[in-house]
Backbone as JSON Lines, residues from 0, in Angstrom:
{"i":0,"aa":"I","n":[118.56,90.55,116.03],"ca":[119.93,90.15,115.71],"c":[120.18,90.27,114.2]}
{"i":1,"aa":"E","n":[119.2,89.81,113.41],"ca":[119.34,89.89,111.95],"c":[119.5,91.33,111.49]}
{"i":2,"aa":"F","n":[118.73,92.25,112.12],"ca":[118.8,93.66,111.76],"c":[120.2,94.2,112.05]}
{"i":3,"aa":"M","n":[120.76,93.86,113.22],"ca":[122.09,94.32,113.59],"c":[123.15,93.76,112.65]}
{"i":4,"aa":"L","n":[123.01,92.48,112.27],"ca":[123.98,91.86,111.36],"c":[123.93,92.51,109.99]}
{"i":5,"aa":"N","n":[122.73,92.85,109.52],"ca":[122.6,93.53,108.24],"c":[123.27,94.9,108.28]}
{"i":6,"aa":"N","n":[123.09,95.62,109.39],"ca":[123.75,96.92,109.54],"c":[125.27,96.76,109.52]}
{"i":7,"aa":"L","n":[125.75,95.73,110.22],"ca":[127.19,95.49,110.27],"c":[127.74,95.18,108.88]}
{"i":8,"aa":"L","n":[126.99,94.39,108.12],"ca":[127.4,94.05,106.76],"c":[127.42,95.28,105.87]}
{"i":9,"aa":"H","n":[126.35,96.09,105.93],"ca":[126.3,97.31,105.13],"c":[127.44,98.25,105.49]}
{"i":10,"aa":"W","n":[127.72,98.37,106.78],"ca":[128.77,99.28,107.23],"c":[130.13,98.79,106.74]}
{"i":11,"aa":"S","n":[130.37,97.48,106.85],"ca":[131.65,96.92,106.43],"c":[131.88,97.14,104.94]}
{"i":12,"aa":"V","n":[130.85,96.89,104.14],"ca":[130.95,97.09,102.69],"c":[131.17,98.55,102.36]}
{"i":13,"aa":"N","n":[130.46,99.43,103.09],"ca":[130.57,100.86,102.84],"c":[131.98,101.36,103.17]}
{"i":14,"aa":"Q","n":[132.6,100.82,104.24],"ca":[133.94,101.24,104.62],"c":[134.98,100.86,103.57]}
{"i":15,"aa":"Q","n":[134.71,99.78,102.84],"ca":[135.62,99.36,101.78],"c":[135.38,100.13,100.49]}
{"i":16,"aa":"N","n":[134.37,101.01,100.54],"ca":[134.07,101.88,99.4],"c":[133.74,101.09,98.13]}
{"i":17,"aa":"I","n":[133.08,99.93,98.32],"ca":[132.71,99.11,97.16],"c":[131.2,99.08,96.96]}
{"i":18,"aa":"L","n":[130.48,99.83,97.79],"ca":[129.03,99.88,97.65],"c":[128.67,101.07,96.77]}
{"i":19,"aa":"N","n":[128.21,100.8,95.57],"ca":[127.91,101.86,94.62],"c":[126.58,102.52,94.93]}
{"i":20,"aa":"T","n":[126.48,103.79,94.55],"ca":[125.21,104.5,94.63],"c":[124.5,104.32,93.3]}
{"i":21,"aa":"N","n":[123.49,103.47,93.29],"ca":[122.76,103.17,92.07],"c":[121.41,103.88,92.08]}
{"i":22,"aa":"K","n":[121.29,104.89,91.25],"ca":[120.04,105.64,91.21],"c":[119.03,104.98,90.29]}
{"i":23,"aa":"E","n":[117.78,105.0,90.72],"ca":[116.7,104.49,89.9],"c":[115.44,105.31,90.16]}
{"i":24,"aa":"I","n":[114.47,105.19,89.28],"ca":[113.23,105.95,89.41],"c":[112.21,105.11,90.19]}
{"i":25,"aa":"F","n":[111.67,105.68,91.26],"ca":[110.67,104.98,92.06],"c":[109.78,105.98,92.78]}
{"i":26,"aa":"D","n":[108.63,105.51,93.24],"ca":[107.69,106.35,93.99],"c":[108.02,106.21,95.47]}
{"i":27,"aa":"L","n":[108.48,107.29,96.07],"ca":[108.92,107.26,97.47],"c":[107.77,107.03,98.45]}
{"i":28,"aa":"I","n":[106.55,107.42,98.09],"ca":[105.43,107.32,99.03],"c":[105.08,105.87,99.37]}
{"i":29,"aa":"P","n":[104.73,105.02,98.39],"ca":[104.45,103.63,98.76],"c":[105.67,102.9,99.3]}
{"i":30,"aa":"F","n":[106.86,103.29,98.83],"ca":[108.08,102.66,99.32],"c":[108.28,102.93,100.81]}
{"i":31,"aa":"A","n":[108.16,104.2,101.2],"ca":[108.35,104.57,102.61],"c":[107.22,104.05,103.49]}
{"i":32,"aa":"S","n":[105.99,104.08,102.98],"ca":[104.86,103.6,103.79],"c":[104.96,102.1,104.02]}
{"i":33,"aa":"K","n":[105.41,101.35,103.02],"ca":[105.57,99.9,103.18],"c":[106.64,99.58,104.21]}
{"i":34,"aa":"L","n":[107.76,100.3,104.17],"ca":[108.82,100.07,105.14],"c":[108.36,100.41,106.55]}
{"i":35,"aa":"T","n":[107.57,101.47,106.68],"ca":[107.04,101.84,107.99],"c":[106.06,100.79,108.49]}
{"i":36,"aa":"K","n":[105.2,100.34,107.6],"ca":[104.19,99.35,107.98],"c":[104.83,98.04,108.43]}
{"i":37,"aa":"A","n":[106.02,97.74,107.94],"ca":[106.71,96.51,108.32],"c":[107.0,96.48,109.82]}
{"i":38,"aa":"Y","n":[106.99,97.65,110.46],"ca":[107.25,97.74,111.9],"c":[105.97,97.81,112.72]}
{"i":39,"aa":"N","n":[104.83,97.62,112.08],"ca":[103.56,97.76,112.78],"c":[103.42,96.74,113.91]}
{"i":40,"aa":"Q","n":[103.89,95.51,113.68],"ca":[103.78,94.48,114.72],"c":[104.64,94.84,115.93]}
{"i":41,"aa":"T","n":[105.83,95.36,115.67],"ca":[106.69,95.82,116.77],"c":[106.01,96.92,117.57]}
{"i":42,"aa":"A","n":[105.36,97.84,116.85],"ca":[104.65,98.93,117.51],"c":[103.5,98.41,118.36]}
{"i":43,"aa":"I","n":[102.77,97.42,117.84],"ca":[101.65,96.85,118.59],"c":[102.15,96.17,119.86]}
{"i":44,"aa":"I","n":[103.24,95.41,119.75],"ca":[103.8,94.72,120.91],"c":[104.22,95.72,121.99]}
{"i":45,"aa":"K","n":[104.82,96.84,121.55],"ca":[105.27,97.85,122.51],"c":[104.19,98.87,122.85]}
{"i":46,"aa":"Q","n":[103.0,98.71,122.25],"ca":[101.88,99.62,122.49],"c":[102.25,101.06,122.12]}
{"i":47,"aa":"I","n":[102.85,101.19,120.95],"ca":[103.25,102.49,120.42],"c":[102.41,102.81,119.2]}
{"i":48,"aa":"D","n":[101.96,104.04,119.1],"ca":[101.18,104.5,117.95],"c":[102.13,104.87,116.83]}
{"i":49,"aa":"L","n":[102.25,104.01,115.83],"ca":[103.15,104.23,114.69],"c":[102.36,104.76,113.51]}
{"i":50,"aa":"R","n":[102.8,105.89,112.96],"ca":[102.05,106.53,111.87],"c":[102.97,106.93,110.72]}
{"i":51,"aa":"F","n":[102.43,106.8,109.51],"ca":[103.09,107.36,108.32],"c":[102.17,108.43,107.77]}
{"i":52,"aa":"E","n":[102.66,109.66,107.7],"ca":[101.83,110.79,107.28],"c":[102.51,111.55,106.14]}
{"i":53,"aa":"T","n":[101.7,111.94,105.16],"ca":[102.21,112.73,104.05],"c":[101.07,113.5,103.41]}
{"i":54,"aa":"E","n":[101.41,114.61,102.8],"ca":[100.44,115.38,102.02],"c":[100.54,114.99,100.54]}
{"i":55,"aa":"L","n":[101.34,113.99,100.24],"ca":[101.59,113.59,98.85],"c":[100.97,112.23,98.57]}
{"i":56,"aa":"Q","n":[100.32,112.12,97.44],"ca":[99.83,110.82,97.01],"c":[100.88,110.11,96.16]}
{"i":57,"aa":"T","n":[101.6,110.9,95.36],"ca":[102.64,110.36,94.49],"c":[103.87,111.26,94.57]}
{"i":58,"aa":"F","n":[105.04,110.66,94.7],"ca":[106.28,111.41,94.73],"c":[107.35,110.55,94.04]}
{"i":59,"aa":"V","n":[107.37,110.62,92.72],"ca":[108.29,109.8,91.93],"c":[109.62,110.54,91.8]}
{"i":60,"aa":"I","n":[110.68,109.89,92.27],"ca":[111.99,110.52,92.27],"c":[113.02,109.6,91.64]}
{"i":61,"aa":"E","n":[114.17,110.17,91.31],"ca":[115.32,109.37,90.89],"c":[116.39,109.52,91.97]}
{"i":62,"aa":"S","n":[116.66,108.43,92.65],"ca":[117.59,108.45,93.77],"c":[118.04,107.03,94.07]}
{"i":63,"aa":"D","n":[118.91,106.87,95.05],"ca":[119.4,105.55,95.43],"c":[118.4,104.87,96.36]}
{"i":64,"aa":"I","n":[117.61,103.96,95.83],"ca":[116.55,103.33,96.61],"c":[117.1,102.51,97.77]}
{"i":65,"aa":"N","n":[118.28,101.91,97.6],"ca":[118.87,101.12,98.68],"c":[119.24,102.0,99.88]}
{"i":66,"aa":"S","n":[119.79,103.17,99.59],"ca":[120.13,104.1,100.67],"c":[118.88,104.55,101.42]}
{"i":67,"aa":"W","n":[117.81,104.86,100.67],"ca":[116.56,105.26,101.31],"c":[116.04,104.15,102.22]}
{"i":68,"aa":"G","n":[116.14,102.91,101.76],"ca":[115.67,101.8,102.56],"c":[116.43,101.67,103.86]}
{"i":69,"aa":"I","n":[117.75,101.77,103.79],"ca":[118.59,101.67,104.99],"c":[118.29,102.79,105.96]}
{"i":70,"aa":"V","n":[118.15,104.0,105.45],"ca":[117.89,105.17,106.3],"c":[116.54,105.05,106.99]}
{"i":71,"aa":"I","n":[115.5,104.74,106.24],"ca":[114.15,104.65,106.82],"c":[114.08,103.55,107.86]}
{"i":72,"aa":"R","n":[114.59,102.36,107.54],"ca":[114.53,101.25,108.48],"c":[115.27,101.56,109.77]}
{"i":73,"aa":"N","n":[116.45,102.15,109.66],"ca":[117.24,102.45,110.85],"c":[116.58,103.5,111.73]}
{"i":74,"aa":"L","n":[116.02,104.54,111.13],"ca":[115.41,105.6,111.93],"c":[114.11,105.14,112.58]}
{"i":75,"aa":"V","n":[113.3,104.36,111.87],"ca":[112.05,103.85,112.46],"c":[112.37,102.86,113.58]}
{"i":76,"aa":"N","n":[113.32,101.97,113.32],"ca":[113.73,101.0,114.33],"c":[114.26,101.7,115.59]}
{"i":77,"aa":"N","n":[115.07,102.73,115.38],"ca":[115.64,103.47,116.51],"c":[114.56,104.19,117.31]}
{"i":78,"aa":"A","n":[113.61,104.81,116.61],"ca":[112.54,105.53,117.3],"c":[111.68,104.59,118.13]}
{"i":79,"aa":"L","n":[111.33,103.44,117.57],"ca":[110.53,102.47,118.31],"c":[111.29,101.92,119.51]}
{"i":80,"aa":"K","n":[112.58,101.72,119.34],"ca":[113.39,101.15,120.4],"c":[113.41,102.04,121.65]}
{"i":81,"aa":"F","n":[113.43,103.36,121.43],"ca":[113.58,104.27,122.56],"c":[112.29,105.03,122.9]}
{"i":82,"aa":"T","n":[111.16,104.48,122.5],"ca":[109.87,105.06,122.86],"c":[109.13,104.11,123.79]}
{"i":83,"aa":"K","n":[108.55,104.66,124.85],"ca":[107.88,103.85,125.86],"c":[106.46,103.48,125.42]}
{"i":84,"aa":"P","n":[105.88,102.45,126.04],"ca":[104.48,102.1,125.76],"c":[103.57,103.31,125.94]}
{"i":85,"aa":"G","n":[102.64,103.47,125.01],"ca":[101.76,104.64,125.05],"c":[102.3,105.81,124.26]}
{"i":86,"aa":"G","n":[103.53,105.69,123.76],"ca":[104.14,106.77,123.0],"c":[103.75,106.74,121.54]}
{"i":87,"aa":"Q","n":[104.34,107.64,120.77],"ca":[104.01,107.76,119.36],"c":[105.26,107.98,118.52]}
{"i":88,"aa":"V","n":[105.28,107.35,117.34],"ca":[106.33,107.55,116.35],"c":[105.65,107.94,115.04]}
{"i":89,"aa":"V","n":[106.07,109.07,114.47],"ca":[105.47,109.56,113.23],"c":[106.55,109.66,112.15]}
{"i":90,"aa":"V","n":[106.29,109.02,111.02],"ca":[107.19,109.06,109.87],"c":[106.53,109.88,108.78]}
{"i":91,"aa":"G","n":[107.25,110.85,108.23],"ca":[106.66,111.71,107.21],"c":[107.57,111.93,106.02]}
{"i":92,"aa":"I","n":[106.96,112.12,104.86],"ca":[107.69,112.44,103.63],"c":[107.15,113.75,103.07]}
{"i":93,"aa":"S","n":[108.04,114.65,102.66],"ca":[107.61,115.91,102.07],"c":[108.66,116.38,101.07]}
{"i":94,"aa":"I","n":[108.38,117.53,100.44],"ca":[109.29,118.1,99.44],"c":[109.81,119.44,99.95]}
{"i":95,"aa":"Q","n":[111.09,119.67,99.75],"ca":[111.69,120.97,100.04],"c":[112.55,121.35,98.84]}
{"i":96,"aa":"E","n":[112.03,122.26,98.03],"ca":[112.69,122.66,96.79],"c":[112.97,121.42,95.93]}
{"i":97,"aa":"N","n":[114.25,121.12,95.65],"ca":[114.58,119.96,94.82],"c":[115.08,118.79,95.66]}
{"i":98,"aa":"S","n":[114.55,118.67,96.85],"ca":[114.97,117.6,97.75],"c":[113.77,116.86,98.32]}
{"i":99,"aa":"A","n":[114.01,115.6,98.66],"ca":[113.02,114.81,99.39],"c":[113.36,114.89,100.87]}
{"i":100,"aa":"V","n":[112.34,115.02,101.7],"ca":[112.54,115.19,103.13],"c":[111.88,114.04,103.88]}
{"i":101,"aa":"L","n":[112.64,113.41,104.75],"ca":[112.13,112.36,105.63],"c":[112.18,112.87,107.06]}
{"i":102,"aa":"D","n":[111.03,112.85,107.74],"ca":[110.97,113.23,109.16],"c":[110.56,112.01,109.97]}
{"i":103,"aa":"V","n":[111.31,111.74,111.02],"ca":[110.94,110.67,111.97],"c":[110.94,111.3,113.36]}
{"i":104,"aa":"T","n":[109.76,111.35,113.96],"ca":[109.59,112.04,115.24],"c":[109.02,111.08,116.26]}
{"i":105,"aa":"D","n":[109.56,111.11,117.46],"ca":[109.02,110.29,118.55],"c":[108.94,111.11,119.83]}
{"i":106,"aa":"N","n":[108.14,110.63,120.77],"ca":[108.09,111.26,122.09],"c":[108.66,110.31,123.14]}
{"i":107,"aa":"G","n":[109.8,109.72,122.77],"ca":[110.47,108.74,123.62],"c":[111.39,109.34,124.66]}
{"i":108,"aa":"V","n":[112.45,108.6,124.99],"ca":[113.32,108.98,126.1],"c":[114.19,110.19,125.78]}
{"i":109,"aa":"G","n":[114.44,110.46,124.5],"ca":[115.23,111.63,124.13],"c":[116.71,111.47,124.43]}
{"i":110,"aa":"M","n":[117.47,112.53,124.12],"ca":[118.92,112.53,124.33],"c":[119.37,113.88,124.88]}
{"i":111,"aa":"D","n":[120.47,113.85,125.65],"ca":[121.03,115.11,126.14],"c":[122.09,115.6,125.15]}
{"i":112,"aa":"A","n":[122.69,116.75,125.46],"ca":[123.65,117.37,124.54],"c":[124.87,116.48,124.29]}
{"i":113,"aa":"E","n":[125.32,115.78,125.32],"ca":[126.48,114.9,125.17],"c":[126.18,113.74,124.22]}
{"i":114,"aa":"Q","n":[125.0,113.16,124.37],"ca":[124.61,112.06,123.49],"c":[124.46,112.53,122.05]}
{"i":115,"aa":"L","n":[123.89,113.72,121.87],"ca":[123.74,114.26,120.52],"c":[125.1,114.5,119.87]}
{"i":116,"aa":"G","n":[126.05,114.96,120.66],"ca":[127.37,115.28,120.14],"c":[128.15,114.06,119.66]}
{"i":117,"aa":"S","n":[127.84,112.9,120.21],"ca":[128.57,111.68,119.85],"c":[127.75,110.74,118.98]}
{"i":118,"aa":"L","n":[126.61,111.21,118.53],"ca":[125.63,110.36,117.84],"c":[126.21,109.65,116.62]}
{"i":119,"aa":"F","n":[127.04,110.36,115.85],"ca":[127.54,109.8,114.6],"c":[129.05,109.52,114.65]}
{"i":120,"aa":"K","n":[129.6,109.4,115.86],"ca":[131.03,109.14,116.03],"c":[131.23,107.69,116.47]}
{"i":121,"aa":"L","n":[131.83,106.91,115.6],"ca":[131.99,105.48,115.86],"c":[132.81,105.21,117.11]}
{"i":122,"aa":"T","n":[133.87,105.99,117.33],"ca":[134.76,105.73,118.46],"c":[134.12,106.05,119.81]}
{"i":123,"aa":"E","n":[132.99,106.76,119.79],"ca":[132.35,107.14,121.05],"c":[131.05,106.37,121.31]}
{"i":124,"aa":"Q","n":[130.8,105.35,120.5],"ca":[129.57,104.57,120.67],"c":[129.7,103.59,121.83]}
{"i":125,"aa":"K","n":[128.64,103.49,122.61],"ca":[128.55,102.54,123.71],"c":[127.25,101.76,123.57]}
{"i":126,"aa":"P","n":[127.23,100.53,124.08],"ca":[125.97,99.77,124.03],"c":[124.85,100.53,124.72]}
{"i":127,"aa":"S","n":[123.67,100.52,124.12],"ca":[122.51,101.19,124.7],"c":[121.36,100.2,124.76]}
{"i":128,"aa":"W","n":[120.38,100.54,125.59],"ca":[119.26,99.63,125.8],"c":[117.94,100.36,125.6]}
{"i":129,"aa":"G","n":[117.06,99.75,124.82],"ca":[115.77,100.35,124.55],"c":[114.82,100.21,125.72]}
{"i":130,"aa":"T","n":[113.6,100.66,125.53],"ca":[112.61,100.67,126.62],"c":[112.1,99.27,126.96]}
{"i":131,"aa":"R","n":[112.4,98.28,126.12],"ca":[112.11,96.88,126.44],"c":[113.4,96.07,126.44]}
{"i":132,"aa":"N","n":[114.49,96.74,126.85],"ca":[115.81,96.12,126.95],"c":[116.37,95.64,125.6]}
{"i":133,"aa":"E","n":[115.93,96.29,124.5],"ca":[116.52,95.98,123.21],"c":[117.94,96.55,123.17]}
{"i":134,"aa":"K","n":[118.89,95.71,122.78],"ca":[120.28,96.15,122.77],"c":[120.61,96.85,121.45]}
{"i":135,"aa":"G","n":[121.37,97.93,121.55],"ca":[121.82,98.63,120.36],"c":[123.27,99.05,120.5]}
{"i":136,"aa":"Q","n":[123.96,99.16,119.36],"ca":[125.37,99.56,119.37],"c":[125.58,100.94,118.75]}
{"i":137,"aa":"G","n":[124.53,101.55,118.23],"ca":[124.67,102.87,117.62],"c":[125.13,102.82,116.18]}
{"i":138,"aa":"L","n":[125.38,101.61,115.66],"ca":[125.9,101.48,114.3],"c":[124.86,101.91,113.26]}
{"i":139,"aa":"G","n":[123.58,101.7,113.56],"ca":[122.53,102.05,112.61],"c":[122.51,103.52,112.27]}
{"i":140,"aa":"L","n":[122.69,104.38,113.28],"ca":[122.68,105.82,113.03],"c":[123.95,106.27,112.31]}
{"i":141,"aa":"I","n":[125.08,105.64,112.63],"ca":[126.31,105.95,111.91],"c":[126.18,105.57,110.45]}
{"i":142,"aa":"L","n":[125.59,104.41,110.2],"ca":[125.36,103.96,108.83],"c":[124.39,104.9,108.11]}
{"i":143,"aa":"T","n":[123.36,105.33,108.81],"ca":[122.39,106.28,108.25],"c":[123.09,107.56,107.82]}
{"i":144,"aa":"N","n":[123.94,108.09,108.69],"ca":[124.66,109.32,108.39],"c":[125.56,109.15,107.17]}
{"i":145,"aa":"E","n":[126.23,108.01,107.06],"ca":[127.13,107.77,105.94],"c":[126.36,107.67,104.62]}
{"i":146,"aa":"F","n":[125.2,107.01,104.65],"ca":[124.44,106.87,103.42],"c":[123.79,108.19,103.0]}
{"i":147,"aa":"V","n":[123.38,108.99,103.97],"ca":[122.84,110.31,103.65],"c":[123.94,111.17,103.02]}
{"i":148,"aa":"S","n":[125.13,111.15,103.61],"ca":[126.26,111.92,103.06],"c":[126.63,111.43,101.67]}
{"i":149,"aa":"R","n":[126.57,110.13,101.45],"ca":[126.9,109.55,100.15],"c":[125.96,110.09,99.07]}
{"i":150,"aa":"N","n":[124.75,110.44,99.47],"ca":[123.75,110.96,98.53],"c":[123.64,112.49,98.6]}
{"i":151,"aa":"N","n":[124.69,113.14,99.12],"ca":[124.78,114.61,99.18],"c":[123.67,115.24,100.01]}
{"i":152,"aa":"G","n":[123.18,114.5,100.99],"ca":[122.15,115.03,101.87],"c":[122.71,115.41,103.23]}
{"i":153,"aa":"Y","n":[121.83,115.79,104.13],"ca":[122.28,116.09,105.49],"c":[121.18,115.74,106.49]}
{"i":154,"aa":"I","n":[121.61,115.63,107.75],"ca":[120.72,115.24,108.83],"c":[120.67,116.35,109.87]}
{"i":155,"aa":"N","n":[119.47,116.67,110.32],"ca":[119.29,117.58,111.44],"c":[118.59,116.81,112.56]}
{"i":156,"aa":"V","n":[119.17,116.84,113.75],"ca":[118.6,116.1,114.88],"c":[118.35,117.06,116.03]}
{"i":157,"aa":"T","n":[117.13,117.05,116.54],"ca":[116.8,117.79,117.76],"c":[116.24,116.8,118.77]}
{"i":158,"aa":"S","n":[116.62,116.98,120.02],"ca":[116.17,116.03,121.03],"c":[116.21,116.67,122.41]}
{"i":159,"aa":"E","n":[115.38,116.15,123.29],"ca":[115.34,116.62,124.67],"c":[115.03,115.43,125.57]}
{"i":160,"aa":"P","n":[115.82,115.24,126.63],"ca":[115.57,114.11,127.53],"c":[114.13,114.06,128.01]}
{"i":161,"aa":"D","n":[113.55,112.88,127.97],"ca":[112.18,112.61,128.43],"c":[111.11,113.31,127.59]}
{"i":162,"aa":"K","n":[111.51,113.94,126.49],"ca":[110.54,114.61,125.62],"c":[110.47,113.97,124.23]}
{"i":163,"aa":"G","n":[111.61,113.48,123.74],"ca":[111.6,112.84,122.44],"c":[112.66,113.37,121.49]}
{"i":164,"aa":"T","n":[112.64,112.83,120.27],"ca":[113.66,113.13,119.28],"c":[113.04,113.32,117.9]}
{"i":165,"aa":"H","n":[113.62,114.23,117.13],"ca":[113.17,114.48,115.76],"c":[114.36,114.41,114.82]}
{"i":166,"aa":"F","n":[114.33,113.45,113.89],"ca":[115.33,113.36,112.83],"c":[114.73,113.92,111.55]}
{"i":167,"aa":"K","n":[115.45,114.83,110.91],"ca":[115.05,115.36,109.61],"c":[116.16,115.06,108.61]}
{"i":168,"aa":"I","n":[115.83,114.29,107.58],"ca":[116.77,113.93,106.54],"c":[116.39,114.66,105.26]}
{"i":169,"aa":"I","n":[117.33,115.37,104.66],"ca":[117.08,116.09,103.41],"c":[118.08,115.61,102.37]}
{"i":170,"aa":"I","n":[117.56,115.03,101.29],"ca":[118.42,114.49,100.24],"c":[118.01,115.06,98.88]}
{"i":171,"aa":"P","n":[118.94,115.68,98.15],"ca":[118.63,116.17,96.8],"c":[118.24,115.01,95.89]}
{"i":172,"aa":"V","n":[117.19,115.2,95.1],"ca":[116.73,114.15,94.19],"c":[116.28,114.78,92.88]}
{"i":173,"aa":"A","n":[116.23,113.95,91.84],"ca":[115.6,114.37,90.59],"c":[114.12,114.02,90.7]}
{"i":174,"aa":"I","n":[113.27,115.03,90.66],"ca":[111.83,114.82,90.85],"c":[111.17,114.6,89.49]}
{"i":175,"aa":"H","n":[110.47,113.47,89.35],"ca":[109.82,113.12,88.08],"c":[108.32,113.4,88.1]}
{"i":176,"aa":"H","n":[107.68,113.18,89.23],"ca":[106.23,113.4,89.29],"c":[105.8,113.57,90.74]}
{"i":177,"aa":"V","n":[104.89,114.53,90.95],"ca":[104.35,114.77,92.29],"c":[102.85,114.97,92.19]}
{"i":178,"aa":"Q","n":[102.12,114.34,93.07],"ca":[100.68,114.58,93.15],"c":[100.32,114.82,94.61]}
{"i":179,"aa":"T","n":[99.72,115.97,94.87],"ca":[99.34,116.35,96.22],"c":[97.84,116.19,96.39]}
{"i":180,"aa":"V","n":[97.44,115.6,97.51],"ca":[96.01,115.36,97.73],"c":[95.52,115.85,99.08]}
{"i":181,"aa":"S","n":[96.39,116.53,99.86],"ca":[96.02,116.99,101.2],"c":[95.44,115.85,102.03]}
{"i":182,"aa":"E","n":[96.17,114.77,102.02],"ca":[95.7,113.58,102.72],"c":[96.81,112.97,103.55]}
{"i":183,"aa":"S","n":[96.48,112.5,104.75],"ca":[97.45,111.85,105.6],"c":[97.2,110.35,105.62]}
{"i":184,"aa":"Y","n":[98.22,109.58,105.21],"ca":[98.13,108.13,105.31],"c":[98.69,107.73,106.67]}
{"i":185,"aa":"T","n":[97.95,106.97,107.43],"ca":[98.41,106.64,108.77],"c":[98.43,105.13,108.99]}
{"i":186,"aa":"I","n":[99.34,104.72,109.86],"ca":[99.39,103.32,110.29],"c":[99.24,103.33,111.81]}
{"i":187,"aa":"P","n":[98.02,103.29,112.32],"ca":[97.87,103.32,113.78],"c":[98.14,101.95,114.37]}
{"i":188,"aa":"A","n":[98.66,101.94,115.59],"ca":[98.82,100.68,116.3],"c":[97.43,100.14,116.65]}
{"i":189,"aa":"E","n":[97.37,98.91,117.08],"ca":[96.1,98.25,117.34],"c":[95.25,99.03,118.34]}
{"i":190,"aa":"H","n":[93.97,99.17,118.03],"ca":[92.97,99.82,118.87],"c":[93.13,101.34,118.94]}
{"i":191,"aa":"S","n":[94.07,101.93,118.18],"ca":[94.21,103.38,118.23],"c":[93.21,104.02,117.29]}
{"i":192,"aa":"V","n":[92.93,105.29,117.51],"ca":[91.97,106.02,116.7],"c":[92.73,106.97,115.77]}
{"i":193,"aa":"P","n":[92.5,106.9,114.45],"ca":[93.19,107.8,113.52],"c":[92.95,109.26,113.88]}
{"i":194,"aa":"Q","n":[94.01,110.05,113.88],"ca":[93.9,111.46,114.17],"c":[93.89,112.25,112.87]}
{"i":195,"aa":"T","n":[92.98,113.18,112.74],"ca":[92.86,113.96,111.52],"c":[93.31,115.4,111.78]}
{"i":196,"aa":"K","n":[94.25,115.86,110.95],"ca":[94.72,117.23,111.07],"c":[93.8,118.15,110.28]}
{"i":197,"aa":"A","n":[93.85,119.42,110.6],"ca":[93.01,120.39,109.9],"c":[93.33,120.39,108.42]}
{"i":198,"aa":"G","n":[92.29,120.26,107.6],"ca":[92.49,120.32,106.16],"c":[92.99,119.03,105.55]}
{"i":199,"aa":"T","n":[92.98,117.94,106.33],"ca":[93.44,116.67,105.8],"c":[92.41,115.58,106.05]}
{"i":200,"aa":"Q","n":[92.57,114.5,105.32],"ca":[91.72,113.35,105.52],"c":[92.59,112.2,105.98]}
{"i":201,"aa":"S","n":[92.18,111.5,107.02],"ca":[92.97,110.41,107.57],"c":[92.51,109.09,106.96]}
{"i":202,"aa":"T","n":[93.45,108.35,106.38],"ca":[93.13,107.11,105.7],"c":[93.98,105.98,106.24]}
{"i":203,"aa":"L","n":[93.35,104.85,106.57],"ca":[94.09,103.71,107.07],"c":[94.7,102.93,105.91]}
{"i":204,"aa":"L","n":[95.96,102.52,106.08],"ca":[96.57,101.66,105.08],"c":[96.09,100.24,105.3]}
{"i":205,"aa":"P","n":[95.96,99.45,104.23],"ca":[95.52,98.06,104.39],"c":[96.56,97.23,105.11]}
């Protein structure tokens, strides 16, 4: 309920055009991994393998940290909501030219073409129910789209019923420092075994 109320508050303020875009310098890697880890308990309860993976050790950018927080929380929350027990949600951060890229991928219930077409349209939103009867109004994704647009970014969504959904967020940023270590940081759900990709080292977050 608190999450939904926060989304409603952010949306209301955004509609009044009084929410400023305040850019600051921060490291996106620990920021995104911490936000992902905050959902680890939810993942454990739903028996979902939640992971944060990146090839970057450091990615210091200048961007609107509040917008990034809203986008990451909404996409991770949405992915967990519509993924069944035994499923997986993977959150990733990467670089594409002068932009930061956020990928959130799940193998949950997915969406058909009609659902995809109305995903970011407020007038076409209907109450939806997650795999554990979690109620949603679709406001989180609309808010995500608005904050991405506010930061001159864009969203690409691919989905297939019963196969899962992939959100790709690309936002232009001023890049201050990058360090690549060919390492994947993961947050596995309880009792899961870290998976190692070719050429990477799998490390558990504390």
